[in-house]
PDB file of C-alpha atoms and ligand atoms in Angstrom:
ATOM      1  CA  UNK P  28       2.159  61.432 -70.017  1.00 97.00           C
ATOM      2  CA  UNK P  29       3.473  62.936 -73.205  1.00 98.00           C
ATOM      3  CA  UNK P  30       3.969  66.595 -74.065  1.00 98.00           C
ATOM      4  CA  UNK P  31       2.929  68.173 -77.345  1.00 98.00           C
ATOM      5  CA  UNK P  32       4.229  71.707 -77.754  1.00 98.00           C
ATOM      6  CA  UNK P  33       2.090  74.270 -79.522  1.00 98.00           C
ATOM      7  CA  UNK P  34       4.370  76.673 -81.395  1.00 98.00           C
ATOM      8  CA  UNK P  35       1.709  79.061 -82.721  1.00 96.00           C
ATOM      9  CA  UNK P  36       3.071  81.930 -80.671  1.00 96.00           C
ATOM     10  CA  UNK P  37       6.490  81.684 -82.247  1.00 97.00           C
ATOM     11  CA  UNK P  38       4.647  82.487 -85.472  1.00 97.00           C
ATOM     12  CA  UNK P  39       2.697  85.258 -83.715  1.00 96.00           C
ATOM     13  CA  UNK P  40       5.993  86.932 -82.824  1.00 96.00           C
ATOM     14  CA  UNK P  41       7.392  86.417 -86.311  1.00 97.00           C
ATOM     15  CA  UNK P  42       4.314  87.913 -87.930  1.00 95.00           C
ATOM     16  CA  UNK P  43       4.521  91.001 -85.716  1.00 95.00           C
ATOM     17  CA  UNK P  44       7.290  92.250 -88.026  1.00 94.00           C
ATOM     18  CA  UNK P  45       6.323  90.397 -91.169  1.00 90.00           C
ATOM     19  CA  UNK P  46       9.754  88.810 -91.609  1.00 92.00           C
ATOM     20  CA  UNK P  47      10.985  85.337 -90.835  1.00 94.00           C
ATOM     21  CA  UNK P  48      12.261  85.739 -87.259  1.00 96.00           C
ATOM     22  CA  UNK P  49      11.868  83.853 -85.011  1.00 97.00           C
ATOM     23  CA  UNK P  50      11.900  80.839 -87.282  1.00 97.00           C
ATOM     24  CA  UNK P  51       9.111  78.375 -86.516  1.00 97.00           C
ATOM     25  CA  UNK P  52      11.030  75.489 -88.037  1.00 98.00           C
ATOM     26  CA  UNK P  53      13.910  76.020 -85.631  1.00 98.00           C
ATOM     27  CA  UNK P  54      11.376  76.130 -82.806  1.00 98.00           C
ATOM     28  CA  UNK P  55       9.832  72.854 -83.961  1.00 98.00           C
ATOM     29  CA  UNK P  56      13.260  71.226 -84.148  1.00 98.00           C
ATOM     30  CA  UNK P  57      14.246  72.373 -80.657  1.00 98.00           C
ATOM     31  CA  UNK P  58      10.969  71.066 -79.180  1.00 98.00           C
ATOM     32  CA  UNK P  59      11.447  67.762 -80.956  1.00 98.00           C
ATOM     33  CA  UNK P  60      15.062  67.410 -79.847  1.00 98.00           C
ATOM     34  CA  UNK P  61      14.043  68.061 -76.234  1.00 98.00           C
ATOM     35  CA  UNK P  62      11.606  65.167 -76.426  1.00 98.00           C
ATOM     36  CA  UNK P  63       8.214  66.674 -77.282  1.00 98.00           C
ATOM     37  CA  UNK P  64       5.991  63.891 -78.588  1.00 98.00           C
ATOM     38  CA  UNK P  65       4.306  66.183 -81.060  1.00 98.00           C
ATOM     39  CA  UNK P  66       4.462  69.629 -82.535  1.00 98.00           C
ATOM     40  CA  UNK P  67       1.079  71.295 -82.539  1.00 98.00           C
ATOM     41  CA  UNK P  68       0.032  74.133 -84.818  1.00 97.00           C
ATOM     42  CA  UNK P  69      -3.345  75.758 -85.290  1.00 96.00           C
ATOM     43  CA  UNK P  70      -3.964  76.869 -88.857  1.00 96.00           C
ATOM     44  CA  UNK P  71      -6.667  79.457 -88.330  1.00 93.00           C
ATOM     45  CA  UNK P  72      -9.013  80.665 -91.005  1.00 92.00           C
ATOM     46  CA  UNK P  73      -7.467  84.168 -90.777  1.00 90.00           C
ATOM     47  CA  UNK P  74      -3.882  82.758 -90.745  1.00 92.00           C
ATOM     48  CA  UNK P  75      -3.060  85.089 -87.879  1.00 89.00           C
ATOM     49  CA  UNK P  76      -0.068  83.029 -86.751  1.00 91.00           C
ATOM     50  CA  UNK P  77       0.664  79.739 -88.526  1.00 95.00           C
ATOM     51  CA  UNK P  78       0.578  79.939 -92.351  1.00 94.00           C
ATOM     52  CA  UNK P  79      -0.023  77.157 -94.836  1.00 96.00           C
ATOM     53  CA  UNK P  80       3.640  76.822 -95.742  1.00 96.00           C
ATOM     54  CA  UNK P  81       4.566  76.537 -92.051  1.00 97.00           C
ATOM     55  CA  UNK P  82       2.405  73.430 -91.882  1.00 97.00           C
ATOM     56  CA  UNK P  83       4.007  71.857 -94.936  1.00 96.00           C
ATOM     57  CA  UNK P  84       7.541  72.799 -93.842  1.00 97.00           C
ATOM     58  CA  UNK P  85       7.089  71.530 -90.288  1.00 97.00           C
ATOM     59  CA  UNK P  86       5.631  68.302 -91.590  1.00 96.00           C
ATOM     60  CA  UNK P  87       8.643  67.929 -93.892  1.00 96.00           C
ATOM     61  CA  UNK P  88      11.369  68.514 -91.326  1.00 97.00           C
ATOM     62  CA  UNK P  89      10.146  66.945 -88.090  1.00 97.00           C
ATOM     63  CA  UNK P  90      10.439  63.272 -87.297  1.00 96.00           C
ATOM     64  CA  UNK P  91       7.961  63.391 -84.449  1.00 97.00           C
ATOM     65  CA  UNK P  92       4.208  63.829 -84.889  1.00 98.00           C
ATOM     66  CA  UNK P  93       2.572  66.893 -86.369  1.00 98.00           C
ATOM     67  CA  UNK P  94      -0.756  67.648 -84.709  1.00 98.00           C
ATOM     68  CA  UNK P  95      -2.841  70.094 -86.752  1.00 98.00           C
ATOM     69  CA  UNK P  96      -5.547  71.997 -84.925  1.00 97.00           C
ATOM     70  CA  UNK P  97      -8.228  73.158 -87.316  1.00 97.00           C
ATOM     71  CA  UNK P  98     -11.844  74.162 -87.696  1.00 96.00           C
ATOM     72  CA  UNK P  99     -14.479  71.871 -89.174  1.00 96.00           C
ATOM     73  CA  UNK P 100     -14.475  73.430 -92.644  1.00 96.00           C
ATOM     74  CA  UNK P 101     -14.070  72.024 -96.137  1.00 97.00           C
ATOM     75  CA  UNK P 102     -11.003  74.194 -96.655  1.00 96.00           C
ATOM     76  CA  UNK P 103      -9.251  72.757 -93.595  1.00 97.00           C
ATOM     77  CA  UNK P 104     -10.245  69.218 -94.444  1.00 98.00           C
ATOM     78  CA  UNK P 105      -8.622  69.617 -97.882  1.00 98.00           C
ATOM     79  CA  UNK P 106      -5.462  71.018 -96.278  1.00 98.00           C
ATOM     80  CA  UNK P 107      -5.268  68.113 -93.830  1.00 98.00           C
ATOM     81  CA  UNK P 108      -5.702  65.620 -96.642  1.00 98.00           C
ATOM     82  CA  UNK P 109      -2.945  67.374 -98.585  1.00 97.00           C
ATOM     83  CA  UNK P 110      -0.335  67.543 -95.814  1.00 96.00           C
ATOM     84  CA  UNK P 111      -1.394  64.436 -93.898  1.00 97.00           C
ATOM     85  CA  UNK P 112      -0.396  65.371 -90.335  1.00 98.00           C
ATOM     86  CA  UNK P 113      -0.185  62.530 -87.824  1.00 98.00           C
ATOM     87  CA  UNK P 114      -3.316  63.868 -86.158  1.00 98.00           C
ATOM     88  CA  UNK P 115      -5.867  66.624 -86.413  1.00 98.00           C
ATOM     89  CA  UNK P 116      -7.631  68.186 -83.485  1.00 98.00           C
ATOM     90  CA  UNK P 117     -10.958  69.693 -84.476  1.00 97.00           C
ATOM     91  CA  UNK P 118     -11.611  72.966 -82.692  1.00 96.00           C
ATOM     92  CA  UNK P 119     -14.326  75.612 -82.779  1.00 94.00           C
ATOM     93  CA  UNK P 120     -13.181  78.866 -84.299  1.00 79.00           C
ATOM     94  CA  UNK P 121     -14.512  82.364 -83.986  1.00 72.00           C
ATOM     95  CA  UNK P 122     -12.842  85.077 -85.983  1.00 58.00           C
ATOM     96  CA  UNK P 123     -12.575  87.697 -83.240  1.00 64.00           C
ATOM     97  CA  UNK P 124     -11.513  85.431 -80.381  1.00 66.00           C
ATOM     98  CA  UNK P 125      -8.075  85.914 -78.835  1.00 66.00           C
ATOM     99  CA  UNK P 126      -7.668  82.164 -78.430  1.00 66.00           C
ATOM    100  CA  UNK P 127      -9.896  79.100 -78.727  1.00 65.00           C
ATOM    101  CA  UNK P 128     -12.600  80.024 -76.256  1.00 72.00           C
ATOM    102  CA  UNK P 129     -14.625  76.905 -75.607  1.00 87.00           C
ATOM    103  CA  UNK P 130     -14.751  73.323 -76.714  1.00 95.00           C
ATOM    104  CA  UNK P 131     -16.280  72.123 -79.935  1.00 96.00           C
ATOM    105  CA  UNK P 132     -20.010  71.551 -79.572  1.00 96.00           C
ATOM    106  CA  UNK P 133     -19.861  67.971 -80.803  1.00 97.00           C
ATOM    107  CA  UNK P 134     -23.271  67.094 -79.349  1.00 96.00           C
ATOM    108  CA  UNK P 135     -25.101  69.418 -81.750  1.00 96.00           C
ATOM    109  CA  UNK P 136     -23.352  68.168 -84.907  1.00 96.00           C
ATOM    110  CA  UNK P 137     -22.698  64.454 -84.600  1.00 97.00           C
ATOM    111  CA  UNK P 138     -23.809  63.734 -88.171  1.00 97.00           C
ATOM    112  CA  UNK P 139     -21.699  66.537 -89.666  1.00 97.00           C
ATOM    113  CA  UNK P 140     -18.655  65.428 -87.668  1.00 98.00           C
ATOM    114  CA  UNK P 141     -19.096  61.768 -88.603  1.00 98.00           C
ATOM    115  CA  UNK P 142     -19.060  62.672 -92.294  1.00 98.00           C
ATOM    116  CA  UNK P 143     -16.163  65.093 -91.858  1.00 98.00           C
ATOM    117  CA  UNK P 144     -14.008  62.571 -90.020  1.00 98.00           C
ATOM    118  CA  UNK P 145     -14.326  59.633 -92.428  1.00 98.00           C
ATOM    119  CA  UNK P 146     -11.953  60.867 -95.176  1.00 98.00           C
ATOM    120  CA  UNK P 147      -9.419  61.969 -92.566  1.00 98.00           C
ATOM    121  CA  UNK P 148      -9.366  58.551 -90.944  1.00 98.00           C
ATOM    122  CA  UNK P 149      -9.249  56.875 -94.351  1.00 98.00           C
ATOM    123  CA  UNK P 150      -6.116  58.915 -95.048  1.00 98.00           C
ATOM    124  CA  UNK P 151      -4.529  57.498 -91.885  1.00 98.00           C
ATOM    125  CA  UNK P 152      -4.907  60.701 -89.871  1.00 98.00           C
ATOM    126  CA  UNK P 153      -5.840  60.315 -86.215  1.00 98.00           C
ATOM    127  CA  UNK P 154      -8.799  62.499 -85.269  1.00 98.00           C
ATOM    128  CA  UNK P 155      -9.290  64.201 -81.940  1.00 98.00           C
ATOM    129  CA  UNK P 156     -12.092  66.540 -80.836  1.00 98.00           C
ATOM    130  CA  UNK P 157     -11.336  69.452 -78.535  1.00 97.00           C
ATOM    131  CA  UNK P 158     -14.298  69.401 -76.172  1.00 97.00           C
ATOM    132  CA  UNK P 159     -15.418  70.725 -72.836  1.00 97.00           C
ATOM    133  CA  UNK P 160     -15.306  68.109 -70.080  1.00 98.00           C
ATOM    134  CA  UNK P 161     -19.012  67.233 -70.187  1.00 97.00           C
ATOM    135  CA  UNK P 162     -20.672  63.823 -70.572  1.00 98.00           C
ATOM    136  CA  UNK P 163     -22.789  64.770 -73.617  1.00 97.00           C
ATOM    137  CA  UNK P 164     -19.738  66.070 -75.473  1.00 98.00           C
ATOM    138  CA  UNK P 165     -17.696  62.961 -74.747  1.00 98.00           C
ATOM    139  CA  UNK P 166     -20.564  60.719 -75.867  1.00 98.00           C
ATOM    140  CA  UNK P 167     -20.958  62.749 -79.053  1.00 98.00           C
ATOM    141  CA  UNK P 168     -17.230  62.475 -79.740  1.00 98.00           C
ATOM    142  CA  UNK P 169     -17.447  58.700 -79.446  1.00 98.00           C
ATOM    143  CA  UNK P 170     -20.495  58.557 -81.718  1.00 98.00           C
ATOM    144  CA  UNK P 171     -18.798  60.749 -84.328  1.00 98.00           C
ATOM    145  CA  UNK P 172     -16.007  58.231 -84.838  1.00 98.00           C
ATOM    146  CA  UNK P 173     -13.158  60.310 -83.400  1.00 98.00           C
ATOM    147  CA  UNK P 174     -10.380  58.255 -81.820  1.00 98.00           C
ATOM    148  CA  UNK P 175      -9.334  60.868 -79.256  1.00 98.00           C
ATOM    149  CA  UNK P 176     -10.747  63.720 -77.288  1.00 98.00           C
ATOM    150  CA  UNK P 177      -8.703  66.637 -76.047  1.00 98.00           C
ATOM    151  CA  UNK P 178     -10.320  67.897 -72.868  1.00 98.00           C
ATOM    152  CA  UNK P 179     -10.420  71.687 -72.596  1.00 97.00           C
ATOM    153  CA  UNK P 180      -8.535  72.568 -69.423  1.00 98.00           C
ATOM    154  CA  UNK P 181      -9.201  76.314 -69.706  1.00 97.00           C
ATOM    155  CA  UNK P 182     -11.813  76.488 -66.937  1.00 97.00           C
ATOM    156  CA  UNK P 183      -9.667  74.365 -64.622  1.00 98.00           C
ATOM    157  CA  UNK P 184      -6.632  76.548 -65.363  1.00 98.00           C
ATOM    158  CA  UNK P 185      -8.551  79.735 -64.612  1.00 97.00           C
ATOM    159  CA  UNK P 186      -9.963  78.205 -61.428  1.00 98.00           C
ATOM    160  CA  UNK P 187      -6.573  76.988 -60.185  1.00 98.00           C
ATOM    161  CA  UNK P 188      -6.032  78.055 -56.552  1.00 98.00           C
ATOM    162  CA  UNK P 189      -9.563  79.447 -56.306  1.00 98.00           C
ATOM    163  CA  UNK P 190     -12.646  77.953 -54.639  1.00 98.00           C
ATOM    164  CA  UNK P 191     -13.736  76.546 -58.000  1.00 98.00           C
ATOM    165  CA  UNK P 192     -10.613  74.507 -58.630  1.00 98.00           C
ATOM    166  CA  UNK P 193     -11.852  71.199 -57.262  1.00 98.00           C
ATOM    167  CA  UNK P 194     -15.178  71.512 -59.113  1.00 98.00           C
ATOM    168  CA  UNK P 195     -13.417  72.139 -62.425  1.00 98.00           C
ATOM    169  CA  UNK P 196     -10.854  69.436 -61.793  1.00 98.00           C
ATOM    170  CA  UNK P 197     -13.592  66.916 -61.017  1.00 98.00           C
ATOM    171  CA  UNK P 198     -15.226  67.636 -64.386  1.00 98.00           C
ATOM    172  CA  UNK P 199     -11.964  66.783 -66.151  1.00 98.00           C
ATOM    173  CA  UNK P 200     -11.444  63.599 -64.181  1.00 98.00           C
ATOM    174  CA  UNK P 201     -14.998  62.398 -64.787  1.00 98.00           C
ATOM    175  CA  UNK P 202     -14.921  63.257 -68.477  1.00 98.00           C
ATOM    176  CA  UNK P 203     -11.637  61.383 -68.885  1.00 98.00           C
ATOM    177  CA  UNK P 204     -13.158  58.319 -67.223  1.00 98.00           C
ATOM    178  CA  UNK P 205     -16.224  58.430 -69.499  1.00 98.00           C
ATOM    179  CA  UNK P 206     -14.011  58.841 -72.563  1.00 98.00           C
ATOM    180  CA  UNK P 207     -11.857  55.888 -71.563  1.00 98.00           C
ATOM    181  CA  UNK P 208     -14.981  53.789 -71.017  1.00 98.00           C
ATOM    182  CA  UNK P 209     -15.947  54.587 -74.618  1.00 98.00           C
ATOM    183  CA  UNK P 210     -12.506  53.444 -75.748  1.00 98.00           C
ATOM    184  CA  UNK P 211     -11.323  56.934 -76.637  1.00 98.00           C
ATOM    185  CA  UNK P 212      -7.801  58.183 -76.084  1.00 98.00           C
ATOM    186  CA  UNK P 213      -7.683  61.249 -73.874  1.00 98.00           C
ATOM    187  CA  UNK P 214      -5.489  64.315 -74.254  1.00 98.00           C
ATOM    188  CA  UNK P 215      -5.853  67.648 -72.489  1.00 98.00           C
ATOM    189  CA  UNK P 216      -4.811  71.225 -72.960  1.00 98.00           C
ATOM    190  CA  UNK P 217      -5.392  74.959 -72.869  1.00 97.00           C
ATOM    191  CA  UNK P 218      -4.165  77.344 -70.215  1.00 98.00           C
ATOM    192  CA  UNK P 219      -1.869  74.795 -68.601  1.00 98.00           C
ATOM    193  CA  UNK P 220       1.269  76.250 -67.043  1.00 98.00           C
ATOM    194  CA  UNK P 221       4.217  75.241 -64.857  1.00 98.00           C
ATOM    195  CA  UNK P 222       2.040  75.253 -61.728  1.00 98.00           C
ATOM    196  CA  UNK P 223      -1.424  74.015 -62.630  1.00 98.00           C
ATOM    197  CA  UNK P 224      -0.107  71.201 -64.847  1.00 98.00           C
ATOM    198  CA  UNK P 225       0.747  69.101 -61.795  1.00 97.00           C
ATOM    199  CA  UNK P 226      -2.823  67.980 -61.164  1.00 98.00           C
ATOM    200  CA  UNK P 227      -3.003  66.390 -64.604  1.00 98.00           C
ATOM    201  CA  UNK P 228      -1.129  63.479 -63.017  1.00 98.00           C
ATOM    202  CA  UNK P 229      -4.235  62.807 -60.903  1.00 98.00           C
ATOM    203  CA  UNK P 230      -6.289  62.027 -64.012  1.00 98.00           C
ATOM    204  CA  UNK P 231      -5.635  58.358 -64.790  1.00 97.00           C
ATOM    205  CA  UNK P 232      -4.680  57.471 -68.342  1.00 97.00           C
ATOM    206  CA  UNK P 233      -4.154  60.931 -69.812  1.00 98.00           C
ATOM    207  CA  UNK P 234      -2.110  60.383 -72.936  1.00 98.00           C
ATOM    208  CA  UNK P 235      -0.750  63.752 -73.996  1.00 98.00           C
ATOM    209  CA  UNK P 236      -0.920  67.380 -72.920  1.00 98.00           C
ATOM    210  CA  UNK P 237      -0.826  70.144 -75.490  1.00 98.00           C
ATOM    211  CA  UNK P 238       0.781  73.263 -74.100  1.00 98.00           C
ATOM    212  CA  UNK P 239       1.756  76.445 -75.891  1.00 98.00           C
ATOM    213  CA  UNK P 240       1.469  79.862 -74.333  1.00 97.00           C
ATOM    214  CA  UNK P 241       3.159  79.176 -71.010  1.00 98.00           C
ATOM    215  CA  UNK P 242       6.117  77.432 -72.652  1.00 98.00           C
ATOM    216  CA  UNK P 243       6.698  80.124 -75.271  1.00 98.00           C
ATOM    217  CA  UNK P 244       6.306  82.810 -72.599  1.00 98.00           C
ATOM    218  CA  UNK P 245       8.914  81.152 -70.375  1.00 98.00           C
ATOM    219  CA  UNK P 246      11.181  80.708 -73.387  1.00 98.00           C
ATOM    220  CA  UNK P 247      11.468  84.503 -73.655  1.00 97.00           C
ATOM    221  CA  UNK P 248      13.422  84.471 -70.388  1.00 98.00           C
ATOM    222  CA  UNK P 249      15.200  81.121 -70.299  1.00 98.00           C
ATOM    223  CA  UNK P 250      15.277  79.975 -73.913  1.00 98.00           C
ATOM    224  CA  UNK P 251      13.045  77.458 -75.639  1.00 98.00           C
ATOM    225  CA  UNK P 252      15.145  74.421 -74.846  1.00 98.00           C
ATOM    226  CA  UNK P 253      15.065  75.056 -71.106  1.00 98.00           C
ATOM    227  CA  UNK P 254      11.382  76.019 -71.158  1.00 98.00           C
ATOM    228  CA  UNK P 255      10.455  72.763 -72.887  1.00 98.00           C
ATOM    229  CA  UNK P 256      12.750  70.682 -70.680  1.00 98.00           C
ATOM    230  CA  UNK P 257      11.280  72.161 -67.512  1.00 98.00           C
ATOM    231  CA  UNK P 258       7.755  71.370 -68.698  1.00 98.00           C
ATOM    232  CA  UNK P 259       8.784  67.887 -69.750  1.00 98.00           C
ATOM    233  CA  UNK P 260      10.079  67.230 -66.247  1.00 98.00           C
ATOM    234  CA  UNK P 261       6.672  68.203 -64.835  1.00 98.00           C
ATOM    235  CA  UNK P 262       4.708  66.197 -67.379  1.00 98.00           C
ATOM    236  CA  UNK P 263       6.707  62.974 -67.454  1.00 92.00           C
TER     237      UNK P 263
HETATM  238  N1  LIG B  18      -5.197  72.706 -77.273  1.00 70.20           N
HETATM  239  C1  LIG B  18      -5.990  73.394 -78.128  1.00 70.20           C
HETATM  240  C2  LIG B  18      -7.040  72.648 -78.857  1.00 70.20           C
HETATM  241  C3  LIG B  18      -5.799  74.775 -78.352  1.00 70.20           C
HETATM  242  O1  LIG B  18      -6.603  75.432 -79.198  1.00 70.20           O
HETATM  243  C4  LIG B  18      -4.753  75.427 -77.680  1.00 70.20           C
HETATM  244  C5  LIG B  18      -4.508  76.885 -77.931  1.00 70.20           C
HETATM  245  O2  LIG B  18      -4.099  77.079 -79.226  1.00 70.20           O
HETATM  246  C6  LIG B  18      -3.942  74.671 -76.822  1.00 70.20           C
HETATM  247  C7  LIG B  18      -4.197  73.319 -76.616  1.00 70.20           C
HETATM  248  C8  LIG B  18      -2.786  75.272 -76.093  1.00 70.20           C
HETATM  249  O3  LIG B  18      -3.250  76.236 -75.198  1.00 70.20           O
HETATM  250  P1  LIG B  18      -2.211  77.165 -74.458  1.00 70.20           P
HETATM  251  O4  LIG B  18      -1.537  78.000 -75.505  1.00 70.20           O
HETATM  252  O5  LIG B  18      -3.061  77.960 -73.523  1.00 70.20           O
HETATM  253  O6  LIG B  18      -1.234  76.272 -73.754  1.00 70.20           O
END
């Protein structure tokens, strides 16, 4: 399994004072040098953490893949076509949410997604849909023309070590199987940390995990390099 590191929260900290510290480019470089397979950033409509020039600068300086999380809007599509990240992950976005709350409802907008995805794929950008681990969402992702799904691990992460853990884990495992049967690549992420990440090894064929908050939080105490290396050891 590969590890993509989401560095949004380095930008959150930077923006708290409006200056340029901590530098997101340095963070991207450190993650890359440790062996992260991609650097993930979410350019939100309100630009609350990552800004447009962060995306262009990260794309310019990293050698590994840039994975751009974004909403299904014309504005974001134009930005993706301009900066040409390696991949985009389409996410739902609500203005007031603290973080991405649920998966994209692909099942209710297959036509819209199909049209949205075509120019991205034509530009050589790999397209992933961030969805809840449910059969209808996986099927819709396949019908929309996406090449990957990223399974939302938030409910599993919250249920970890509770009576609901096995139920939530089973949903992920089944959804991954369905996605693979459709020929989709399967990534996973949201809420994963140094403990609950272990069970991701029990989902056959997971390609990449996208992890942000737990790594950046640990980096406050041990430094980013060590935080990424520790997670890489668990993910490899
Ligand atoms: N994947 C997606 C699509 C996300 O929106 C996020 C949160 O930005 C993550 C992964 C990473 O989640 P976390 O910060 O909880 O590790």
